[in-house]
JSON list of C-alpha atoms in Angstrom, two decimals:
[
{"chain": "K", "resi": 1, "resn": "MET", "atom": "CA", "xyz": [7.86, -18.44, -7.74]},
{"chain": "K", "resi": 2, "resn": "TYR", "atom": "CA", "xyz": [8.82, -21.98, -6.80]},
{"chain": "K", "resi": 3, "resn": "LEU", "atom": "CA", "xyz": [7.14, -25.11, -8.17]},
{"chain": "K", "resi": 4, "resn": "GLN", "atom": "CA", "xyz": [7.28, -28.49, -6.45]},
{"chain": "K", "resi": 5, "resn": "ARG", "atom": "CA", "xyz": [5.74, -31.83, -7.42]},
{"chain": "K", "resi": 6, "resn": "ILE", "atom": "CA", "xyz": [5.00, -34.59, -4.90]},
{"chain": "K", "resi": 7, "resn": "ASP", "atom": "CA", "xyz": [3.93, -38.07, -5.97]},
{"chain": "K", "resi": 8, "resn": "ILE", "atom": "CA", "xyz": [2.25, -40.04, -3.21]},
{"chain": "K", "resi": 9, "resn": "PRO", "atom": "CA", "xyz": [2.69, -43.81, -3.72]},
{"chain": "K", "resi": 10, "resn": "HIS", "atom": "CA", "xyz": [-0.55, -45.74, -3.95]},
{"chain": "K", "resi": 11, "resn": "LYS", "atom": "CA", "xyz": [-1.35, -47.49, -0.69]},
{"chain": "K", "resi": 12, "resn": "LYS", "atom": "CA", "xyz": [-3.67, -50.44, -0.21]},
{"chain": "K", "resi": 13, "resn": "GLY", "atom": "CA", "xyz": [-7.06, -49.32, 1.04]},
{"chain": "K", "resi": 14, "resn": "ASN", "atom": "CA", "xyz": [-6.65, -45.80, -0.32]},
{"chain": "K", "resi": 15, "resn": "ALA", "atom": "CA", "xyz": [-7.74, -46.16, -3.94]},
{"chain": "K", "resi": 16, "resn": "ARG", "atom": "CA", "xyz": [-8.93, -42.54, -4.14]},
{"chain": "K", "resi": 17, "resn": "GLY", "atom": "CA", "xyz": [-5.54, -41.25, -3.12]},
{"chain": "K", "resi": 18, "resn": "ALA", "atom": "CA", "xyz": [-6.79, -39.31, -0.12]},
{"chain": "K", "resi": 19, "resn": "PHE", "atom": "CA", "xyz": [-4.16, -37.45, 1.87]},
{"chain": "K", "resi": 20, "resn": "THR", "atom": "CA", "xyz": [-4.09, -34.99, 4.75]},
{"chain": "K", "resi": 21, "resn": "VAL", "atom": "CA", "xyz": [-2.30, -31.65, 4.69]},
{"chain": "K", "resi": 22, "resn": "TYR", "atom": "CA", "xyz": [-0.88, -30.71, 8.08]},
{"chain": "K", "resi": 23, "resn": "PRO", "atom": "CA", "xyz": [-0.03, -27.00, 8.22]},
{"chain": "K", "resi": 24, "resn": "ILE", "atom": "CA", "xyz": [2.75, -26.07, 10.63]},
{"chain": "K", "resi": 25, "resn": "GLY", "atom": "CA", "xyz": [2.67, -22.47, 11.76]},
{"chain": "K", "resi": 26, "resn": "ASP", "atom": "CA", "xyz": [5.19, -19.97, 13.09]},
{"chain": "K", "resi": 27, "resn": "MET", "atom": "CA", "xyz": [7.62, -21.46, 15.62]},
{"chain": "K", "resi": 28, "resn": "HIS", "atom": "CA", "xyz": [10.12, -18.78, 16.72]},
{"chain": "K", "resi": 29, "resn": "ILE", "atom": "CA", "xyz": [12.12, -21.46, 18.52]},
{"chain": "K", "resi": 30, "resn": "ASP", "atom": "CA", "xyz": [14.59, -18.97, 19.99]},
{"chain": "K", "resi": 31, "resn": "GLN", "atom": "CA", "xyz": [11.84, -17.08, 21.81]},
{"chain": "K", "resi": 32, "resn": "ARG", "atom": "CA", "xyz": [11.07, -17.88, 25.42]},
{"chain": "K", "resi": 33, "resn": "GLY", "atom": "CA", "xyz": [7.47, -18.36, 24.38]},
{"chain": "K", "resi": 34, "resn": "PHE", "atom": "CA", "xyz": [8.12, -21.25, 21.98]},
{"chain": "K", "resi": 35, "resn": "ALA", "atom": "CA", "xyz": [5.55, -23.95, 22.81]},
{"chain": "K", "resi": 36, "resn": "GLU", "atom": "CA", "xyz": [7.92, -26.88, 22.35]},
{"chain": "K", "resi": 37, "resn": "VAL", "atom": "CA", "xyz": [5.79, -29.49, 24.12]},
{"chain": "K", "resi": 38, "resn": "ARG", "atom": "CA", "xyz": [2.78, -28.68, 21.94]},
{"chain": "K", "resi": 39, "resn": "PHE", "atom": "CA", "xyz": [4.94, -28.65, 18.81]},
{"chain": "K", "resi": 40, "resn": "ARG", "atom": "CA", "xyz": [6.45, -32.06, 19.52]},
{"chain": "K", "resi": 41, "resn": "ALA", "atom": "CA", "xyz": [2.98, -33.50, 20.17]},
{"chain": "K", "resi": 42, "resn": "TYR", "atom": "CA", "xyz": [1.75, -32.15, 16.84]},
{"chain": "K", "resi": 43, "resn": "ILE", "atom": "CA", "xyz": [4.74, -33.62, 14.96]},
{"chain": "K", "resi": 44, "resn": "LYS", "atom": "CA", "xyz": [4.11, -36.97, 16.65]},
{"chain": "K", "resi": 45, "resn": "ALA", "atom": "CA", "xyz": [0.48, -36.90, 15.50]},
{"chain": "K", "resi": 46, "resn": "ILE", "atom": "CA", "xyz": [1.54, -36.15, 11.91]},
{"chain": "K", "resi": 47, "resn": "CYS", "atom": "CA", "xyz": [3.93, -39.10, 11.91]},
{"chain": "K", "resi": 48, "resn": "GLN", "atom": "CA", "xyz": [1.08, -41.44, 12.82]},
{"chain": "K", "resi": 49, "resn": "ASP", "atom": "CA", "xyz": [-0.77, -40.60, 9.58]},
{"chain": "K", "resi": 50, "resn": "PRO", "atom": "CA", "xyz": [0.58, -42.66, 6.64]},
{"chain": "K", "resi": 51, "resn": "ASN", "atom": "CA", "xyz": [-1.09, -40.27, 4.18]},
{"chain": "K", "resi": 52, "resn": "ALA", "atom": "CA", "xyz": [0.29, -37.03, 5.60]},
{"chain": "K", "resi": 53, "resn": "ILE", "atom": "CA", "xyz": [1.94, -34.06, 3.94]},
{"chain": "K", "resi": 54, "resn": "ALA", "atom": "CA", "xyz": [3.46, -31.42, 6.22]},
{"chain": "K", "resi": 55, "resn": "VAL", "atom": "CA", "xyz": [3.64, -27.76, 5.17]},
{"chain": "K", "resi": 56, "resn": "PHE", "atom": "CA", "xyz": [5.73, -25.43, 7.32]},
{"chain": "K", "resi": 57, "resn": "VAL", "atom": "CA", "xyz": [4.93, -21.82, 6.44]},
{"chain": "K", "resi": 58, "resn": "GLY", "atom": "CA", "xyz": [8.01, -20.16, 7.93]},
{"chain": "K", "resi": 59, "resn": "ASP", "atom": "CA", "xyz": [9.32, -18.14, 10.86]},
{"chain": "K", "resi": 60, "resn": "ALA", "atom": "CA", "xyz": [11.30, -20.97, 12.36]},
{"chain": "K", "resi": 61, "resn": "ILE", "atom": "CA", "xyz": [13.25, -18.38, 14.32]},
{"chain": "K", "resi": 62, "resn": "GLU", "atom": "CA", "xyz": [12.78, -14.92, 15.77]},
{"chain": "K", "resi": 63, "resn": "GLY", "atom": "CA", "xyz": [16.00, -13.78, 14.09]},
{"chain": "K", "resi": 64, "resn": "HIS", "atom": "CA", "xyz": [16.54, -10.72, 16.30]},
{"chain": "K", "resi": 65, "resn": "THR", "atom": "CA", "xyz": [20.22, -10.95, 17.22]},
{"chain": "K", "resi": 66, "resn": "PRO", "atom": "CA", "xyz": [21.91, -8.13, 19.17]},
{"chain": "K", "resi": 67, "resn": "ARG", "atom": "CA", "xyz": [22.64, -6.13, 16.02]},
{"chain": "K", "resi": 68, "resn": "HIS", "atom": "CA", "xyz": [18.93, -5.78, 15.24]},
{"chain": "K", "resi": 69, "resn": "LYS", "atom": "CA", "xyz": [16.95, -2.86, 16.63]},
{"chain": "K", "resi": 70, "resn": "HIS", "atom": "CA", "xyz": [14.17, -5.12, 17.95]},
{"chain": "K", "resi": 71, "resn": "PHE", "atom": "CA", "xyz": [16.49, -7.41, 19.90]},
{"chain": "K", "resi": 72, "resn": "ASN", "atom": "CA", "xyz": [15.13, -8.05, 23.39]},
{"chain": "K", "resi": 73, "resn": "PRO", "atom": "CA", "xyz": [17.19, -10.25, 25.76]},
{"chain": "K", "resi": 74, "resn": "ASP", "atom": "CA", "xyz": [14.11, -10.80, 27.92]},
{"chain": "K", "resi": 75, "resn": "VAL", "atom": "CA", "xyz": [12.38, -12.53, 25.00]},
{"chain": "K", "resi": 76, "resn": "ILE", "atom": "CA", "xyz": [15.22, -14.70, 23.65]},
{"chain": "K", "resi": 77, "resn": "ARG", "atom": "CA", "xyz": [15.55, -18.09, 25.35]},
{"chain": "K", "resi": 78, "resn": "HIS", "atom": "CA", "xyz": [18.46, -18.34, 27.76]},
{"chain": "K", "resi": 79, "resn": "SER", "atom": "CA", "xyz": [19.80, -21.40, 25.93]},
{"chain": "K", "resi": 80, "resn": "PHE", "atom": "CA", "xyz": [20.39, -19.20, 22.87]},
{"chain": "K", "resi": 81, "resn": "LEU", "atom": "CA", "xyz": [21.81, -16.14, 24.63]},
{"chain": "K", "resi": 82, "resn": "GLY", "atom": "CA", "xyz": [24.99, -18.02, 25.42]},
{"chain": "K", "resi": 83, "resn": "ARG", "atom": "CA", "xyz": [25.44, -19.11, 21.81]},
{"chain": "K", "resi": 84, "resn": "MET", "atom": "CA", "xyz": [25.02, -15.85, 19.93]},
{"chain": "K", "resi": 85, "resn": "ASP", "atom": "CA", "xyz": [28.42, -16.31, 18.26]},
{"chain": "K", "resi": 86, "resn": "GLU", "atom": "CA", "xyz": [27.04, -19.43, 16.56]},
{"chain": "K", "resi": 87, "resn": "TYR", "atom": "CA", "xyz": [23.40, -18.39, 16.54]},
{"chain": "K", "resi": 88, "resn": "VAL", "atom": "CA", "xyz": [22.53, -19.73, 13.08]},
{"chain": "K", "resi": 89, "resn": "ARG", "atom": "CA", "xyz": [24.12, -23.10, 13.70]},
{"chain": "K", "resi": 90, "resn": "ALA", "atom": "CA", "xyz": [22.38, -23.40, 17.08]},
{"chain": "K", "resi": 91, "resn": "CYS", "atom": "CA", "xyz": [18.99, -22.61, 15.51]},
{"chain": "K", "resi": 92, "resn": "LEU", "atom": "CA", "xyz": [19.56, -25.05, 12.64]},
{"chain": "K", "resi": 93, "resn": "ASP", "atom": "CA", "xyz": [20.53, -27.82, 15.04]},
{"chain": "K", "resi": 94, "resn": "GLU", "atom": "CA", "xyz": [17.43, -27.24, 17.17]},
{"chain": "K", "resi": 95, "resn": "CYS", "atom": "CA", "xyz": [15.08, -27.08, 14.17]},
{"chain": "K", "resi": 96, "resn": "ALA", "atom": "CA", "xyz": [16.58, -30.17, 12.58]},
{"chain": "K", "resi": 97, "resn": "LYS", "atom": "CA", "xyz": [15.95, -32.13, 15.79]},
{"chain": "K", "resi": 98, "resn": "LEU", "atom": "CA", "xyz": [12.35, -30.91, 15.97]},
{"chain": "K", "resi": 99, "resn": "PHE", "atom": "CA", "xyz": [11.59, -31.92, 12.36]},
{"chain": "K", "resi": 100, "resn": "ALA", "atom": "CA", "xyz": [13.61, -35.16, 12.44]},
{"chain": "K", "resi": 101, "resn": "PRO", "atom": "CA", "xyz": [10.61, -37.43, 13.21]},
{"chain": "K", "resi": 102, "resn": "LEU", "atom": "CA", "xyz": [8.97, -36.38, 9.92]},
{"chain": "K", "resi": 103, "resn": "GLN", "atom": "CA", "xyz": [12.05, -37.35, 7.94]},
{"chain": "K", "resi": 104, "resn": "LYS", "atom": "CA", "xyz": [12.28, -40.67, 9.79]},
{"chain": "K", "resi": 105, "resn": "ALA", "atom": "CA", "xyz": [8.60, -41.39, 9.06]},
{"chain": "K", "resi": 106, "resn": "LYS", "atom": "CA", "xyz": [9.13, -40.40, 5.40]},
{"chain": "K", "resi": 107, "resn": "ILE", "atom": "CA", "xyz": [6.50, -37.65, 5.60]},
{"chain": "K", "resi": 108, "resn": "PRO", "atom": "CA", "xyz": [6.88, -35.13, 2.74]},
{"chain": "K", "resi": 109, "resn": "LEU", "atom": "CA", "xyz": [7.79, -31.74, 4.20]},
{"chain": "K", "resi": 110, "resn": "ILE", "atom": "CA", "xyz": [7.35, -28.40, 2.44]},
{"chain": "K", "resi": 111, "resn": "ILE", "atom": "CA", "xyz": [9.37, -25.50, 3.86]},
{"chain": "K", "resi": 112, "resn": "VAL", "atom": "CA", "xyz": [8.41, -21.88, 3.17]},
{"chain": "K", "resi": 113, "resn": "GLU", "atom": "CA", "xyz": [10.58, -18.92, 4.13]},
{"chain": "K", "resi": 114, "resn": "GLY", "atom": "CA", "xyz": [9.09, -16.49, 6.65]},
{"chain": "K", "resi": 115, "resn": "ASN", "atom": "CA", "xyz": [9.83, -12.81, 7.17]},
{"chain": "K", "resi": 116, "resn": "HIS", "atom": "CA", "xyz": [11.71, -13.53, 10.43]},
{"chain": "K", "resi": 117, "resn": "ASP", "atom": "CA", "xyz": [13.82, -16.19, 8.71]},
{"chain": "K", "resi": 118, "resn": "VAL", "atom": "CA", "xyz": [15.30, -13.51, 6.45]},
{"chain": "K", "resi": 119, "resn": "PHE", "atom": "CA", "xyz": [16.21, -11.10, 9.26]},
{"chain": "K", "resi": 120, "resn": "LEU", "atom": "CA", "xyz": [19.66, -12.71, 9.10]},
{"chain": "K", "resi": 121, "resn": "ASP", "atom": "CA", "xyz": [20.18, -11.09, 5.70]},
{"chain": "K", "resi": 122, "resn": "SER", "atom": "CA", "xyz": [21.74, -13.49, 3.17]},
{"chain": "K", "resi": 123, "resn": "VAL", "atom": "CA", "xyz": [22.18, -16.50, 5.42]},
{"chain": "K", "resi": 124, "resn": "GLY", "atom": "CA", "xyz": [19.41, -18.49, 3.67]},
{"chain": "K", "resi": 125, "resn": "PHE", "atom": "CA", "xyz": [18.13, -20.12, 6.86]},
{"chain": "K", "resi": 126, "resn": "ALA", "atom": "CA", "xyz": [15.03, -21.77, 5.37]},
{"chain": "K", "resi": 127, "resn": "ALA", "atom": "CA", "xyz": [16.99, -23.25, 2.46]},
{"chain": "K", "resi": 128, "resn": "MET", "atom": "CA", "xyz": [19.56, -24.70, 4.84]},
{"chain": "K", "resi": 129, "resn": "LEU", "atom": "CA", "xyz": [16.79, -26.08, 7.05]},
{"chain": "K", "resi": 130, "resn": "ALA", "atom": "CA", "xyz": [15.25, -27.83, 4.03]},
{"chain": "K", "resi": 131, "resn": "ASP", "atom": "CA", "xyz": [18.63, -29.34, 3.21]},
{"chain": "K", "resi": 132, "resn": "ARG", "atom": "CA", "xyz": [19.11, -30.55, 6.78]},
{"chain": "K", "resi": 133, "resn": "THR", "atom": "CA", "xyz": [15.64, -32.10, 7.02]},
{"chain": "K", "resi": 134, "resn": "GLY", "atom": "CA", "xyz": [15.18, -33.48, 3.51]},
{"chain": "K", "resi": 135, "resn": "GLY", "atom": "CA", "xyz": [12.35, -31.01, 2.98]},
{"chain": "K", "resi": 136, "resn": "HIS", "atom": "CA", "xyz": [11.24, -29.33, -0.24]},
{"chain": "K", "resi": 137, "resn": "TYR", "atom": "CA", "xyz": [12.29, -25.67, -0.21]},
{"chain": "K", "resi": 138, "resn": "LEU", "atom": "CA", "xyz": [9.61, -23.33, -1.58]},
{"chain": "K", "resi": 139, "resn": "GLY", "atom": "CA", "xyz": [11.24, -19.94, -1.05]},
{"chain": "K", "resi": 140, "resn": "GLY", "atom": "CA", "xyz": [8.81, -17.24, 0.01]},
{"chain": "K", "resi": 141, "resn": "GLU", "atom": "CA", "xyz": [5.90, -18.69, -1.95]},
{"chain": "K", "resi": 142, "resn": "GLY", "atom": "CA", "xyz": [5.10, -21.38, -4.48]},
{"chain": "K", "resi": 143, "resn": "PHE", "atom": "CA", "xyz": [2.86, -24.14, -5.76]},
{"chain": "K", "resi": 144, "resn": "VAL", "atom": "CA", "xyz": [2.93, -27.77, -4.71]},
{"chain": "K", "resi": 145, "resn": "THR", "atom": "CA", "xyz": [1.24, -30.17, -7.11]},
{"chain": "K", "resi": 146, "resn": "VAL", "atom": "CA", "xyz": [0.29, -33.41, -5.38]},
{"chain": "K", "resi": 147, "resn": "TYR", "atom": "CA", "xyz": [-0.45, -36.52, -7.44]},
{"chain": "K", "resi": 148, "resn": "SER", "atom": "CA", "xyz": [-2.14, -39.40, -5.63]},
{"chain": "K", "resi": 149, "resn": "GLY", "atom": "CA", "xyz": [-4.36, -42.40, -6.23]},
{"chain": "K", "resi": 150, "resn": "LEU", "atom": "CA", "xyz": [-4.25, -45.42, -8.53]},
{"chain": "K", "resi": 151, "resn": "PRO", "atom": "CA", "xyz": [-1.85, -45.51, -11.49]},
{"chain": "K", "resi": 152, "resn": "GLY", "atom": "CA", "xyz": [-3.68, -44.45, -14.63]},
{"chain": "K", "resi": 153, "resn": "SER", "atom": "CA", "xyz": [-6.19, -42.37, -12.69]},
{"chain": "K", "resi": 154, "resn": "ARG", "atom": "CA", "xyz": [-4.01, -40.16, -10.55]},
{"chain": "K", "resi": 155, "resn": "ARG", "atom": "CA", "xyz": [-5.64, -37.23, -8.78]},
{"chain": "K", "resi": 156, "resn": "ARG", "atom": "CA", "xyz": [-4.07, -33.79, -9.02]},
{"chain": "K", "resi": 157, "resn": "THR", "atom": "CA", "xyz": [-4.34, -31.33, -6.14]},
{"chain": "K", "resi": 158, "resn": "VAL", "atom": "CA", "xyz": [-2.64, -27.93, -6.21]},
{"chain": "K", "resi": 159, "resn": "LEU", "atom": "CA", "xyz": [-1.50, -26.21, -3.02]},
{"chain": "K", "resi": 160, "resn": "TYR", "atom": "CA", "xyz": [-0.49, -22.56, -2.94]},
{"chain": "K", "resi": 161, "resn": "CYS", "atom": "CA", "xyz": [1.82, -22.00, 0.02]},
{"chain": "K", "resi": 162, "resn": "THR", "atom": "CA", "xyz": [3.16, -18.72, 1.39]},
{"chain": "K", "resi": 163, "resn": "HIS", "atom": "CA", "xyz": [4.22, -17.27, 4.69]},
{"chain": "K", "resi": 164, "resn": "GLY", "atom": "CA", "xyz": [1.56, -14.60, 4.27]},
{"chain": "K", "resi": 165, "resn": "PHE", "atom": "CA", "xyz": [0.83, -11.10, 5.44]},
{"chain": "K", "resi": 166, "resn": "GLY", "atom": "CA", "xyz": [-1.98, -9.09, 6.99]},
{"chain": "K", "resi": 167, "resn": "GLY", "atom": "CA", "xyz": [-3.99, -9.63, 10.11]},
{"chain": "K", "resi": 168, "resn": "GLY", "atom": "CA", "xyz": [-3.93, -7.87, 13.46]},
{"chain": "K", "resi": 169, "resn": "ARG", "atom": "CA", "xyz": [-6.10, -7.72, 16.52]},
{"chain": "K", "resi": 170, "resn": "LYS", "atom": "CA", "xyz": [-9.17, -9.05, 14.73]},
{"chain": "K", "resi": 171, "resn": "ILE", "atom": "CA", "xyz": [-9.28, -12.19, 12.60]},
{"chain": "K", "resi": 172, "resn": "GLY", "atom": "CA", "xyz": [-11.13, -10.41, 9.77]},
{"chain": "K", "resi": 173, "resn": "GLY", "atom": "CA", "xyz": [-7.92, -9.01, 8.33]},
{"chain": "K", "resi": 174, "resn": "SER", "atom": "CA", "xyz": [-6.44, -12.50, 8.15]},
{"chain": "K", "resi": 175, "resn": "VAL", "atom": "CA", "xyz": [-9.49, -13.84, 6.32]},
{"chain": "K", "resi": 176, "resn": "ASN", "atom": "CA", "xyz": [-9.48, -10.99, 3.81]},
{"chain": "K", "resi": 177, "resn": "ALA", "atom": "CA", "xyz": [-5.79, -11.46, 3.07]},
{"chain": "K", "resi": 178, "resn": "MET", "atom": "CA", "xyz": [-6.37, -15.16, 2.38]},
{"chain": "K", "resi": 179, "resn": "ARG", "atom": "CA", "xyz": [-9.26, -14.40, 0.04]},
{"chain": "K", "resi": 180, "resn": "ASP", "atom": "CA", "xyz": [-7.01, -11.97, -1.84]},
{"chain": "K", "resi": 181, "resn": "TYR", "atom": "CA", "xyz": [-4.77, -14.89, -2.81]},
{"chain": "K", "resi": 182, "resn": "MET", "atom": "CA", "xyz": [-7.67, -16.42, -4.75]},
{"chain": "K", "resi": 183, "resn": "GLN", "atom": "CA", "xyz": [-7.62, -13.45, -7.12]},
{"chain": "K", "resi": 184, "resn": "SER", "atom": "CA", "xyz": [-3.99, -13.97, -8.09]},
{"chain": "K", "resi": 185, "resn": "PHE", "atom": "CA", "xyz": [-3.21, -17.67, -7.73]},
{"chain": "K", "resi": 186, "resn": "LYS", "atom": "CA", "xyz": [-5.11, -20.68, -9.07]},
{"chain": "K", "resi": 187, "resn": "ALA", "atom": "CA", "xyz": [-5.03, -23.54, -6.58]},
{"chain": "K", "resi": 188, "resn": "ASP", "atom": "CA", "xyz": [-7.24, -25.96, -4.64]},
{"chain": "K", "resi": 189, "resn": "VAL", "atom": "CA", "xyz": [-5.77, -25.22, -1.22]},
{"chain": "K", "resi": 190, "resn": "TYR", "atom": "CA", "xyz": [-4.26, -21.94, 0.03]},
{"chain": "K", "resi": 191, "resn": "ILE", "atom": "CA", "xyz": [-1.97, -22.12, 3.07]},
{"chain": "K", "resi": 192, "resn": "ALA", "atom": "CA", "xyz": [-0.40, -19.21, 4.98]},
{"chain": "K", "resi": 193, "resn": "GLY", "atom": "CA", "xyz": [0.79, -18.32, 8.47]},
{"chain": "K", "resi": 194, "resn": "HIS", "atom": "CA", "xyz": [2.30, -15.10, 9.84]},
{"chain": "K", "resi": 195, "resn": "THR", "atom": "CA", "xyz": [-0.67, -13.87, 11.87]},
{"chain": "K", "resi": 196, "resn": "HIS", "atom": "CA", "xyz": [-0.48, -16.48, 14.68]},
{"chain": "K", "resi": 197, "resn": "GLN", "atom": "CA", "xyz": [-4.28, -16.86, 14.34]},
{"chain": "K", "resi": 198, "resn": "GLY", "atom": "CA", "xyz": [-5.41, -20.17, 12.90]},
{"chain": "K", "resi": 199, "resn": "PHE", "atom": "CA", "xyz": [-8.57, -20.83, 10.94]},
{"chain": "K", "resi": 200, "resn": "THR", "atom": "CA", "xyz": [-9.85, -22.99, 8.08]},
{"chain": "K", "resi": 201, "resn": "GLN", "atom": "CA", "xyz": [-12.51, -21.89, 5.61]},
{"chain": "K", "resi": 202, "resn": "ILE", "atom": "CA", "xyz": [-14.01, -24.05, 2.86]},
{"chain": "K", "resi": 203, "resn": "ILE", "atom": "CA", "xyz": [-15.40, -21.99, -0.02]},
{"chain": "K", "resi": 204, "resn": "PRO", "atom": "CA", "xyz": [-17.72, -23.59, -2.61]},
{"chain": "K", "resi": 205, "resn": "LEU", "atom": "CA", "xyz": [-17.44, -22.22, -6.15]},
{"chain": "K", "resi": 206, "resn": "LEU", "atom": "CA", "xyz": [-20.50, -22.82, -8.31]},
{"chain": "K", "resi": 207, "resn": "GLY", "atom": "CA", "xyz": [-20.54, -23.08, -12.09]},
{"chain": "K", "resi": 208, "resn": "ALA", "atom": "CA", "xyz": [-21.76, -25.08, -15.07]},
{"chain": "K", "resi": 209, "resn": "ASN", "atom": "CA", "xyz": [-20.17, -28.06, -16.78]},
{"chain": "K", "resi": 210, "resn": "GLU", "atom": "CA", "xyz": [-18.76, -27.80, -20.32]},
{"chain": "K", "resi": 211, "resn": "GLN", "atom": "CA", "xyz": [-22.09, -28.87, -21.83]},
{"chain": "K", "resi": 212, "resn": "GLY", "atom": "CA", "xyz": [-23.92, -26.24, -19.83]},
{"chain": "K", "resi": 213, "resn": "ASN", "atom": "CA", "xyz": [-26.56, -28.67, -18.59]},
{"chain": "K", "resi": 214, "resn": "GLU", "atom": "CA", "xyz": [-25.27, -29.53, -15.11]},
{"chain": "K", "resi": 215, "resn": "LEU", "atom": "CA", "xyz": [-24.46, -27.48, -12.06]},
{"chain": "K", "resi": 216, "resn": "VAL", "atom": "CA", "xyz": [-20.97, -28.18, -10.76]},
{"chain": "K", "resi": 217, "resn": "LYS", "atom": "CA", "xyz": [-19.40, -27.28, -7.46]},
{"chain": "K", "resi": 218, "resn": "LYS", "atom": "CA", "xyz": [-15.71, -27.04, -6.59]},
{"chain": "K", "resi": 219, "resn": "HIS", "atom": "CA", "xyz": [-14.43, -26.50, -3.09]},
{"chain": "K", "resi": 220, "resn": "LEU", "atom": "CA", "xyz": [-11.44, -24.34, -2.22]},
{"chain": "K", "resi": 221, "resn": "ALA", "atom": "CA", "xyz": [-9.75, -24.46, 1.18]},
{"chain": "K", "resi": 222, "resn": "LEU", "atom": "CA", "xyz": [-8.23, -21.46, 2.94]},
{"chain": "K", "resi": 223, "resn": "ILE", "atom": "CA", "xyz": [-5.92, -22.37, 5.83]},
{"chain": "K", "resi": 224, "resn": "ARG", "atom": "CA", "xyz": [-4.24, -19.97, 8.25]},
{"chain": "K", "resi": 225, "resn": "THR", "atom": "CA", "xyz": [-1.91, -21.98, 10.44]},
{"chain": "K", "resi": 226, "resn": "PRO", "atom": "CA", "xyz": [-1.96, -21.59, 14.22]},
{"chain": "K", "resi": 227, "resn": "SER", "atom": "CA", "xyz": [1.40, -20.70, 15.73]},
{"chain": "K", "resi": 228, "resn": "PHE", "atom": "CA", "xyz": [3.61, -22.45, 18.25]},
{"chain": "K", "resi": 229, "resn": "ILE", "atom": "CA", "xyz": [4.44, -19.33, 20.20]},
{"chain": "K", "resi": 230, "resn": "GLU", "atom": "CA", "xyz": [2.71, -18.43, 23.46]},
{"chain": "K", "resi": 231, "resn": "ARG", "atom": "CA", "xyz": [1.06, -15.02, 23.70]},
{"chain": "K", "resi": 232, "resn": "ALA", "atom": "CA", "xyz": [1.97, -14.50, 27.36]},
{"chain": "K", "resi": 233, "resn": "VAL", "atom": "CA", "xyz": [5.04, -15.73, 29.26]},
{"chain": "K", "resi": 234, "resn": "LYS", "atom": "CA", "xyz": [5.66, -14.97, 32.92]},
{"chain": "K", "resi": 235, "resn": "ASN", "atom": "CA", "xyz": [7.98, -11.98, 33.43]},
{"chain": "K", "resi": 236, "resn": "VAL", "atom": "CA", "xyz": [8.24, -11.34, 29.68]},
{"chain": "K", "resi": 237, "resn": "VAL", "atom": "CA", "xyz": [6.54, -8.65, 27.62]},
{"chain": "K", "resi": 238, "resn": "THR", "atom": "CA", "xyz": [6.56, -9.81, 24.01]},
{"chain": "K", "resi": 239, "resn": "TYR", "atom": "CA", "xyz": [5.86, -7.91, 20.80]},
{"chain": "K", "resi": 240, "resn": "ALA", "atom": "CA", "xyz": [2.26, -9.16, 20.98]},
{"chain": "K", "resi": 241, "resn": "GLY", "atom": "CA", "xyz": [1.96, -7.77, 24.49]},
{"chain": "K", "resi": 242, "resn": "ARG", "atom": "CA", "xyz": [3.31, -4.35, 23.51]},
{"chain": "K", "resi": 243, "resn": "LYS", "atom": "CA", "xyz": [0.94, -4.17, 20.55]},
{"chain": "K", "resi": 244, "resn": "GLY", "atom": "CA", "xyz": [-2.06, -5.56, 22.40]},
{"chain": "K", "resi": 245, "resn": "PHE", "atom": "CA", "xyz": [-2.57, -8.53, 20.08]},
{"chain": "K", "resi": 246, "resn": "PRO", "atom": "CA", "xyz": [-4.92, -11.31, 21.22]},
{"chain": "K", "resi": 247, "resn": "THR", "atom": "CA", "xyz": [-3.78, -14.67, 22.54]},
{"chain": "K", "resi": 248, "resn": "SER", "atom": "CA", "xyz": [-2.38, -17.04, 19.92]},
{"chain": "K", "resi": 249, "resn": "ASP", "atom": "CA", "xyz": [-4.48, -19.84, 18.49]},
{"chain": "K", "resi": 250, "resn": "GLU", "atom": "CA", "xyz": [-3.54, -23.13, 20.16]},
{"chain": "K", "resi": 251, "resn": "SER", "atom": "CA", "xyz": [-5.78, -25.51, 18.20]}
]
């Protein structure tokens, strides 16, 4: 379990220390279905927010090289097929370029390792990507404690970040898997990807104050990140197509 602390400098006009968490979902940049135009537009929007924190939940790559049983040359982008002998380096170079605007804008970036990122065995792709981009490596899961606001009255917000599991043809499985995290991890915000189906759910928790004379309410946020991989590409039958999964969330 990884732990990461981020201190957001106080900015004029933001006494409460408000900040925005931008979840970045599965990319699979080596697939022909990678929605690069949409991804670049999203990164540009993040860079325009001076109070942004970016959380990438993993699966930067597909990771299915020719030695893997699920390798499909019709799915891998042609620009990568010619560089299979230096596949990892090619993927790292591409990812570093895509995330570079965040580093230039000094946006804190959290990087979580996805299941596809570890298909390359012991390469450590996500860790190397964090090193290349100046991001905070969180392994497969971890907590990010964000401190913000005025000195002397700093706010503390805890994010639980993981690549995630679960889901399928219906979004209910994704919701249930997210709610399961609440039983095991204590946080204010729970962020996961994996399912390629994005949603946000705000859950109010009711209770009493320490004196027992006031009703208190605390809000928890569950965030499943939308992906940056297209469900359908002309002349390509993807894994989603073979399994009959629905179209990816593009919000």
